[in-house]
Amino acid sequence: MHTIRIQTDDFDLAQEYQLLRELSSTVGAVVTFTGLVRDFEGEGSIESLSLEHYPGMTESLLEEIVGQAHKRWSLIGTTVIHRVGELLPTDQIVFVGVASQHRADAFEAAQFLMDYLKSKATFWKKVSQDGEQQWIESKDSDAAAANRWDTDSV
Amino acid sequence: MHTIRIQTDDFDLAQEYQLLRELSSTVGAVVTFTGLVRDFEGEGSIESLSLEHYPGMTESLLEEIVGQAHKRWSLIGTTVIHRVGELLPTDQIVFVGVASQHRADAFEAAQFLMDYLKSKATFWKKVSQDGEQQWIESKDSDAAAANRWDTDSV
Amino acid sequence: MITLLFFGRLGDFAVGVPTTMEASTPAEIRTLLAADFPALAKELSEPQVLVSVNKMIVDWDQHLLKGSEVAFLPPVTGG
Amino acid sequence: MITLLFFGRLGDFAVGVPTTMEASTPAEIRTLLAADFPALAKELSEPQVLVSVNKMIVDWDQHLLKGSEVAFLPPVTGG
């Protein structure tokens, strides 16, 4: 079972958790990751964040990534939600939830999904700071985080 | 900021998440782990689980473990809740929540805390299955999971 | 005709760029744009920029079929 | 006097065991229990069983002070 949503609306962690938890009575572990707009990006505080994506392509990339996770680990359910549009500091941006029998599967799959979301999914962030707008540069550390899953013998 | 609770009552993931999220406007990542009573332990379905602990010792072990996590990673907040007493299938047993600026810290600290909870904290589980009660055997895999943090150069 | 899309920071450089053109490869689109939009063409030459055809990442010399959608993708920054 | 505590499965073997006794080390407690509670003493000799004094894990030959609380801990199974 997997759910992928790209939306401008906020999401409700409690509701997403409940859905994962109730998928099966064999669920023994649920890991959630929530990403939030931080108040500091480099120096100075940000006023807002604007998230653009490539409709259609993003969904198919996420389907592929989630499919890989289900092949690689023993998972009962996964949920990926990514917001687009205008966001403010402390707003929720991204949610990954994984339900499994054993904790290692849920932890690893959630990290894998986040690493791929950061480095492969077609989202772009623009930040408004001190009255100026600027596209965020991608981080080498995110590419490195995603690459480790290629070589790991997990 | 850290919270440690051992309680017979259930806990509310949404509330614990909200507390972590609101600790600071620099929180960029929140990872939660929830452990649930699974319906199958070995073979056959279980009727209930009974959790005993060593009051006083458990709290000081958890304080020590959480303190280690805060030294090892850059964390804004951690919450550890472990239930004791009688639990039924699909009940929540354990919660670990970690808030940090960056996702790697939150993921690793949450895994670290769970591995130590499983292998070092003074809790013991007894399962009622087919009318018989039986203490659960500890798993070598849990000890191995905890040991990896001793050698890792994370 | 080929439909053109520019994402992220590339969009800022693509103001006034036609949304469709005739071309047989993504590399040719870049060459054709260089005449009127040199700043955009320079950005498209950055090694991190990827190109997709009909939402699949492809090589720059991928042969384009009529009606294809070609998108230029700077490094992603989601999550 | 030393207070004795038995956790997890050890509790099942410790039914009827005195809750206090005089002893100078945890190892001596085990030896003293062997006379009347051989099954429990055997369980306590399992290498995975840990012993704590006043809630700190110690060696079996730790010298015990008056009023100490000695607990016998089988492998933990929390989380």
Coordinates of C-alpha atoms in Angstrom, one line a residue:
Chain A
M1 CA 0.0 0.0 0.0
H2 CA 1.4 3.4 -0.9
T3 CA 0.2 6.9 -1.2
I4 CA 1.8 9.8 -3.0
R5 CA 0.4 13.3 -2.9
I6 CA 1.7 16.7 -4.2
Q7 CA -0.5 19.4 -2.8
T8 CA -0.6 23.1 -1.9
D9 CA -2.6 22.3 1.3
D10 CA -1.1 21.5 4.6
F11 CA -1.1 17.9 5.9
D12 CA -2.0 16.4 9.2
L13 CA 0.6 14.1 10.7
A14 CA -1.8 12.5 13.1
Q15 CA -4.2 11.5 10.3
E16 CA -1.4 10.1 8.1
Y17 CA 0.0 8.2 11.0
Q18 CA -3.4 6.7 11.9
L19 CA -3.8 5.5 8.3
L20 CA -0.5 3.7 8.3
R21 CA -1.0 2.3 11.8
E22 CA -4.3 0.8 10.9
L23 CA -3.2 -0.9 7.6
S24 CA -2.7 -4.2 9.3
S25 CA -2.5 -5.7 12.8
T26 CA 1.0 -6.9 11.9
V27 CA 2.3 -3.3 11.9
G28 CA 5.0 -3.2 14.6
A29 CA 6.8 0.0 13.6
V30 CA 5.8 3.4 12.1
V31 CA 8.5 6.0 11.3
T32 CA 7.5 9.4 10.2
F33 CA 9.7 12.2 8.8
T34 CA 8.4 15.8 8.6
G35 CA 10.3 18.6 7.0
L36 CA 9.6 22.1 8.1
V37 CA 10.6 25.6 6.7
R38 CA 13.4 26.7 8.9
D39 CA 13.7 30.3 9.9
F40 CA 17.3 30.5 8.9
E41 CA 18.7 29.7 5.5
G42 CA 22.4 30.6 5.4
E43 CA 22.3 34.0 7.1
G44 CA 19.4 36.2 8.1
S45 CA 15.8 35.1 8.5
I46 CA 13.6 34.1 5.5
E47 CA 10.3 35.6 4.8
S48 CA 8.8 32.9 2.7
L49 CA 9.6 29.9 0.5
S50 CA 8.1 29.2 -2.9
L51 CA 8.0 25.6 -4.2
E52 CA 7.7 24.8 -7.9
H53 CA 7.5 21.3 -9.4
Y54 CA 7.1 19.6 -12.8
P55 CA 3.6 18.2 -12.7
G56 CA 3.4 14.6 -14.1
M57 CA 7.1 14.0 -14.0
T58 CA 7.3 14.5 -10.2
E59 CA 4.5 12.0 -9.6
S60 CA 6.1 9.3 -11.9
L61 CA 9.5 9.8 -10.3
L62 CA 8.0 9.4 -6.8
E63 CA 6.1 6.3 -7.9
E64 CA 9.4 4.8 -9.1
I65 CA 11.2 5.7 -5.9
V66 CA 8.5 4.3 -3.6
G67 CA 8.3 1.2 -5.8
Q68 CA 12.1 0.7 -5.2
A69 CA 11.6 1.1 -1.5
H70 CA 8.9 -1.6 -1.4
K71 CA 11.2 -4.0 -3.3
R72 CA 14.2 -3.3 -1.2
W73 CA 12.6 -3.5 2.3
S74 CA 9.8 -5.4 3.8
L75 CA 7.2 -2.7 4.1
I76 CA 3.5 -2.7 4.9
G77 CA 2.7 0.9 3.8
T78 CA 4.4 4.1 2.7
T79 CA 3.1 7.7 2.4
V80 CA 4.9 10.5 0.7
I81 CA 3.4 14.1 0.7
H82 CA 5.2 17.1 -0.7
R83 CA 3.7 20.6 -0.7
V84 CA 4.2 23.1 -3.5
G85 CA 3.4 26.9 -3.7
E86 CA 4.0 29.5 -1.1
L87 CA 5.2 28.5 2.4
L88 CA 6.1 30.4 5.5
P89 CA 8.7 29.7 8.2
T90 CA 7.7 26.8 10.5
D91 CA 5.3 25.5 7.8
Q92 CA 5.4 21.8 7.0
I93 CA 6.9 21.0 3.6
V94 CA 7.3 17.3 3.3
F95 CA 6.0 14.1 5.0
V96 CA 7.3 10.6 4.6
G97 CA 5.7 7.8 6.7
V98 CA 6.6 4.1 6.6
A99 CA 4.9 1.2 8.4
S100 CA 6.6 -2.2 8.7
Q101 CA 6.8 -5.2 11.0
H102 CA 10.3 -4.4 12.1
R103 CA 11.9 -1.1 12.9
A104 CA 15.0 -1.3 10.7
D105 CA 12.9 -1.5 7.6
A106 CA 10.8 1.5 8.4
F107 CA 13.8 3.6 9.4
E108 CA 15.9 2.7 6.4
A109 CA 13.1 3.1 3.9
A110 CA 12.1 6.5 5.3
Q111 CA 15.7 7.8 5.0
F112 CA 16.0 6.3 1.5
L113 CA 12.8 8.1 0.4
M114 CA 13.9 11.4 1.9
D115 CA 17.4 11.2 0.3
Y116 CA 15.8 10.5 -3.1
L117 CA 13.2 13.3 -2.6
K118 CA 16.0 15.7 -1.9
S119 CA 18.2 14.7 -4.8
K120 CA 16.0 13.4 -7.6
A121 CA 12.4 14.6 -7.4
T122 CA 11.6 17.5 -9.6
F123 CA 11.0 20.2 -7.0
W124 CA 12.7 23.6 -6.9
K125 CA 12.7 26.1 -3.9
K126 CA 12.9 29.8 -4.1
V127 CA 13.5 31.8 -1.0
S128 CA 12.4 35.4 -0.2
Q129 CA 14.9 37.0 2.1
D130 CA 15.5 40.7 2.9
G131 CA 13.1 41.6 0.2
E132 CA 15.0 39.6 -2.5
Q133 CA 14.0 36.3 -4.2
Q134 CA 16.6 33.7 -4.8
W135 CA 16.6 30.1 -6.0
I136 CA 18.1 27.7 -3.5
E137 CA 21.3 25.9 -4.6
S138 CA 21.3 22.2 -4.4
K139 CA 23.6 20.7 -1.8
D140 CA 26.4 18.2 -2.6
S141 CA 25.6 16.5 0.7
D142 CA 22.1 15.6 -0.6
A143 CA 23.5 13.9 -3.7
A144 CA 26.0 12.1 -1.5
A145 CA 23.2 11.0 0.8
A146 CA 21.2 9.5 -2.2
N147 CA 24.3 7.9 -3.7
R148 CA 25.0 5.8 -0.6
W149 CA 21.9 3.7 -1.3
D150 CA 23.5 2.6 -4.6
T151 CA 26.5 1.0 -3.0
D152 CA 25.1 -0.1 0.4
S153 CA 24.6 -3.8 0.7
V154 CA 21.7 -3.2 3.1
Chain B
M1 CA 15.4 19.9 25.6
H2 CA 14.4 16.4 26.4
T3 CA 11.5 14.5 27.8
I4 CA 11.5 11.0 29.2
R5 CA 8.3 9.3 30.4
I6 CA 7.5 5.8 31.6
Q7 CA 3.8 5.4 31.9
T8 CA 0.8 3.0 31.8
D9 CA -1.3 5.5 29.8
D10 CA -1.3 5.7 26.1
F11 CA 0.4 8.6 24.4
D12 CA -0.7 10.9 21.6
L13 CA 1.7 11.1 18.6
A14 CA 0.2 14.4 17.4
Q15 CA 0.7 16.1 20.7
E16 CA 4.3 14.9 21.1
Y17 CA 5.0 16.0 17.5
Q18 CA 3.6 19.4 18.1
L19 CA 5.7 20.0 21.2
L20 CA 8.9 19.0 19.2
R21 CA 8.0 21.1 16.2
E22 CA 7.3 24.2 18.3
L23 CA 10.5 24.1 20.3
S24 CA 12.2 26.5 17.9
S25 CA 11.8 28.1 14.5
T26 CA 15.1 26.5 13.5
V27 CA 13.5 23.0 13.6
G28 CA 13.8 21.7 10.0
A29 CA 13.3 18.0 10.6
V30 CA 11.2 15.9 13.0
V31 CA 11.5 12.1 13.0
T32 CA 9.1 10.0 15.0
F33 CA 9.2 6.3 15.8
T34 CA 6.2 4.5 17.2
G35 CA 6.3 0.9 18.3
L36 CA 3.1 -1.1 18.3
V37 CA 2.1 -4.5 19.7
R38 CA 2.0 -6.8 16.7
D39 CA -0.6 -9.4 16.3
F40 CA 1.9 -12.2 15.6
E41 CA 4.9 -13.1 17.8
G42 CA 6.5 -16.2 16.3
E43 CA 3.5 -18.3 15.5
G44 CA -0.1 -17.8 16.4
S45 CA -1.8 -14.5 17.5
I46 CA -1.1 -13.0 20.9
E47 CA -3.8 -12.0 23.4
S48 CA -1.9 -9.5 25.4
L49 CA 1.5 -8.2 26.4
S50 CA 2.7 -7.4 29.9
L51 CA 5.5 -4.9 30.3
E52 CA 7.5 -4.8 33.5
H53 CA 10.4 -2.4 34.3
Y54 CA 12.8 -1.5 37.1
P55 CA 11.6 1.9 38.4
G56 CA 14.4 4.3 39.0
M57 CA 17.0 2.4 37.1
T58 CA 15.1 2.6 33.8
E59 CA 14.8 6.4 34.1
S60 CA 18.5 6.9 34.9
L61 CA 19.5 4.6 32.0
L62 CA 17.3 6.5 29.6
E63 CA 18.6 9.9 30.9
E64 CA 22.1 8.6 30.1
I65 CA 21.2 7.3 26.6
V66 CA 19.4 10.5 25.7
G67 CA 22.3 12.6 27.0
Q68 CA 24.7 10.6 24.8
A69 CA 22.4 11.3 21.7
H70 CA 22.5 15.0 22.5
K71 CA 26.3 15.0 22.6
R72 CA 26.7 12.9 19.5
W73 CA 24.3 14.7 17.2
S74 CA 23.1 18.3 16.8
L75 CA 19.6 18.0 18.2
I76 CA 17.0 20.6 19.3
G77 CA 14.7 18.2 21.2
T78 CA 14.1 14.5 22.0
T79 CA 11.1 12.7 23.5
V80 CA 11.2 9.1 24.7
I81 CA 8.0 7.5 26.1
H82 CA 7.7 3.9 27.1
R83 CA 4.6 2.2 28.3
V84 CA 4.4 -0.4 31.0
G85 CA 1.6 -2.7 32.2
E86 CA -0.9 -4.6 30.2
L87 CA -1.1 -4.0 26.4
L88 CA -3.2 -5.4 23.7
P89 CA -2.4 -6.1 20.0
T90 CA -2.1 -2.9 17.9
D91 CA -1.6 -0.8 21.1
Q92 CA 1.2 1.7 21.1
I93 CA 4.2 0.6 23.2
V94 CA 7.1 3.1 22.6
F95 CA 7.6 6.5 21.1
V96 CA 10.8 8.3 20.2
G97 CA 10.7 11.7 18.6
V98 CA 13.6 13.9 17.6
A99 CA 13.7 17.4 16.3
S100 CA 16.8 18.9 14.6
Q101 CA 17.9 21.4 12.0
H102 CA 19.0 18.7 9.5
R103 CA 17.4 15.4 8.7
A104 CA 20.4 13.1 9.2
D105 CA 20.8 14.1 12.8
A106 CA 17.1 13.3 13.6
F107 CA 17.1 10.0 11.7
E108 CA 20.3 8.7 13.3
A109 CA 19.5 9.8 16.8
A110 CA 16.1 8.2 16.6
Q111 CA 17.6 4.9 15.5
F112 CA 20.3 5.1 18.1
L113 CA 17.7 5.7 20.9
M114 CA 15.5 2.8 19.7
D115 CA 18.5 0.4 19.4
Y116 CA 19.5 1.3 23.0
L117 CA 16.0 1.1 24.3
K118 CA 15.7 -2.4 22.9
S119 CA 19.1 -3.7 24.2
K120 CA 19.9 -1.8 27.4
A121 CA 16.8 -0.3 29.0
T122 CA 15.4 -2.3 31.9
F123 CA 12.1 -3.5 30.4
W124 CA 10.8 -7.0 30.2
K125 CA 7.9 -8.3 28.1
K126 CA 5.7 -11.2 28.8
V127 CA 3.3 -12.4 26.2
S128 CA 0.0 -14.2 26.7
Q129 CA -0.6 -16.6 23.8
D130 CA -3.1 -19.5 23.5
G131 CA -3.8 -19.1 27.2
E132 CA -0.2 -19.4 28.3
Q133 CA 2.2 -16.7 29.5
Q134 CA 5.7 -16.6 28.4
W135 CA 8.6 -14.1 28.8
I136 CA 9.9 -12.9 25.4
E137 CA 13.5 -13.9 24.6
S138 CA 15.9 -11.1 23.8
K139 CA 17.1 -11.0 20.2
D140 CA 20.7 -11.1 19.1
S141 CA 19.8 -8.7 16.3
D142 CA 18.9 -6.0 18.9
A143 CA 22.2 -6.3 20.6
A144 CA 24.0 -6.1 17.3
A145 CA 21.9 -3.1 16.3
A146 CA 23.0 -1.3 19.5
N147 CA 26.7 -2.4 19.1
R148 CA 27.0 -0.8 15.7
W149 CA 26.9 2.7 17.4
D150 CA 30.0 1.8 19.4
T151 CA 32.1 1.3 16.2
D152 CA 30.5 3.6 13.7
S153 CA 32.4 6.8 12.9
V154 CA 29.2 8.7 12.3
Chain C
M1 CA 6.5 21.5 -33.0
I2 CA 8.3 20.9 -29.8
T3 CA 7.0 22.4 -26.5
L4 CA 9.6 24.0 -24.2
L5 CA 9.6 24.2 -20.4
F6 CA 12.1 25.8 -18.1
F7 CA 12.1 25.1 -14.4
G8 CA 13.6 26.6 -11.3
R9 CA 16.2 29.3 -11.9
L10 CA 16.2 28.6 -15.7
G11 CA 12.7 30.1 -15.7
D12 CA 14.1 33.5 -14.8
F13 CA 16.4 33.3 -17.8
A14 CA 13.7 32.2 -20.1
V15 CA 11.5 35.2 -20.0
G16 CA 10.3 36.0 -23.5
V17 CA 11.5 32.7 -24.9
P18 CA 9.1 31.0 -27.4
T19 CA 7.1 28.2 -25.8
T20 CA 7.4 26.1 -29.0
M21 CA 10.0 25.6 -31.7
E22 CA 11.1 23.2 -34.4
A23 CA 14.2 21.1 -33.5
S24 CA 15.5 17.6 -33.8
T25 CA 17.4 17.3 -30.5
P26 CA 17.6 19.1 -27.1
A27 CA 21.1 20.2 -28.0
E28 CA 19.8 21.8 -31.1
I29 CA 17.2 23.8 -29.1
R30 CA 20.0 25.1 -26.9
T31 CA 22.0 26.1 -30.0
L32 CA 19.0 27.8 -31.6
L33 CA 18.3 29.7 -28.3
A34 CA 21.9 31.0 -28.1
A35 CA 21.3 33.6 -30.8
D36 CA 18.6 35.6 -29.1
F37 CA 19.0 34.3 -25.5
P38 CA 22.7 33.9 -24.8
A39 CA 22.4 34.1 -21.0
L40 CA 19.8 31.3 -21.1
A41 CA 21.9 29.2 -23.5
K42 CA 24.9 29.6 -21.1
E43 CA 22.8 28.4 -18.2
L44 CA 21.6 25.4 -20.2
S45 CA 25.3 24.4 -20.8
E46 CA 26.0 24.0 -17.1
P47 CA 26.8 20.3 -16.6
Q48 CA 24.3 19.9 -13.8
V49 CA 21.3 20.9 -16.0
L50 CA 19.3 17.8 -17.1
V51 CA 16.9 17.6 -20.0
S52 CA 13.7 15.5 -20.2
V53 CA 11.6 14.5 -23.1
N54 CA 8.0 13.7 -22.3
K55 CA 8.9 13.6 -18.6
M56 CA 11.8 11.1 -19.0
I57 CA 15.4 12.2 -18.5
V58 CA 17.3 11.8 -21.8
D59 CA 20.6 12.6 -23.4
W60 CA 21.1 16.0 -25.1
D61 CA 21.3 14.3 -28.5
Q62 CA 18.0 12.4 -28.1
H63 CA 16.0 12.5 -31.4
L64 CA 12.8 14.5 -30.9
L65 CA 9.5 13.4 -32.3
K66 CA 6.8 15.8 -33.3
G67 CA 4.8 17.1 -30.4
S68 CA 7.4 16.2 -27.8
E69 CA 7.6 18.2 -24.5
V70 CA 11.2 19.1 -23.7
A71 CA 11.9 20.4 -20.2
F72 CA 15.2 21.8 -18.9
L73 CA 15.8 21.0 -15.3
P74 CA 18.4 22.7 -13.0
P75 CA 19.5 20.7 -9.9
V76 CA 16.5 19.9 -7.8
T77 CA 16.0 21.3 -4.3
G78 CA 12.9 19.6 -2.9
G79 CA 12.3 17.8 0.4
Chain D
M1 CA 20.4 -6.3 55.4
I2 CA 20.4 -6.4 51.6
T3 CA 17.2 -6.1 49.6
L4 CA 16.7 -8.5 46.7
L5 CA 14.8 -7.9 43.5
F6 CA 14.3 -10.3 40.6
F7 CA 13.0 -9.1 37.2
G8 CA 11.5 -10.7 34.1
R9 CA 11.6 -14.4 34.0
L10 CA 13.8 -14.6 37.1
G11 CA 10.7 -13.4 39.0
D12 CA 8.9 -16.6 38.2
F13 CA 11.8 -18.6 39.7
A14 CA 11.9 -16.4 42.8
V15 CA 8.5 -17.2 44.2
G16 CA 9.0 -17.7 48.0
V17 CA 12.5 -16.3 48.0
P18 CA 13.2 -14.0 51.0
T19 CA 13.2 -10.3 50.0
T20 CA 16.2 -9.5 52.2
M21 CA 19.3 -11.3 53.4
E22 CA 22.8 -10.8 54.7
A23 CA 25.6 -11.2 52.2
S24 CA 28.8 -9.5 51.2
T25 CA 28.7 -9.9 47.4
P26 CA 26.0 -10.7 44.7
A27 CA 27.9 -13.9 44.0
E28 CA 27.4 -14.9 47.7
I29 CA 23.7 -14.2 47.4
R30 CA 23.5 -16.6 44.5
T31 CA 25.5 -19.3 46.4
L32 CA 23.2 -18.9 49.5
L33 CA 20.1 -19.1 47.4
A34 CA 21.3 -22.4 45.7
A35 CA 20.6 -24.4 48.9
D36 CA 16.8 -23.8 49.0
F37 CA 16.2 -22.5 45.4
P38 CA 18.4 -24.5 43.0
A39 CA 16.4 -23.7 39.9
L40 CA 16.7 -19.9 40.6
A41 CA 20.4 -20.2 41.3
K42 CA 20.9 -22.0 38.0
E43 CA 19.0 -19.2 36.2
L44 CA 21.2 -16.6 38.0
S45 CA 24.3 -18.4 36.7
E46 CA 23.3 -17.8 33.0
P47 CA 26.0 -15.6 31.5
Q48 CA 23.5 -13.1 30.2
V49 CA 22.1 -12.3 33.6
L50 CA 23.3 -9.0 34.9
V51 CA 23.4 -7.8 38.5
S52 CA 22.9 -4.2 39.8
V53 CA 23.5 -2.6 43.1
N54 CA 21.5 0.5 43.9
K55 CA 20.5 0.6 40.2
M56 CA 24.0 0.5 38.8
I57 CA 25.3 -2.6 36.9
V58 CA 28.2 -4.1 38.8
D59 CA 30.4 -7.2 38.9
W60 CA 29.3 -10.2 40.8
D61 CA 32.1 -9.8 43.3
Q62 CA 31.1 -6.2 44.1
H63 CA 31.3 -5.6 47.9
L64 CA 27.9 -4.9 49.3
L65 CA 27.2 -2.1 51.8
K66 CA 24.5 -2.4 54.4
G67 CA 21.1 -1.5 53.0
S68 CA 22.0 -2.0 49.4
E69 CA 19.4 -3.0 46.8
V70 CA 20.6 -5.9 44.7
A71 CA 18.6 -6.6 41.5
F72 CA 19.0 -9.6 39.1
L73 CA 18.3 -8.7 35.5
P74 CA 17.7 -11.1 32.7
P75 CA 18.3 -9.9 29.1
V76 CA 16.0 -6.9 28.5
T77 CA 13.2 -6.9 25.9
G78 CA 11.8 -3.4 25.8
G79 CA 11.1 -1.1 22.9

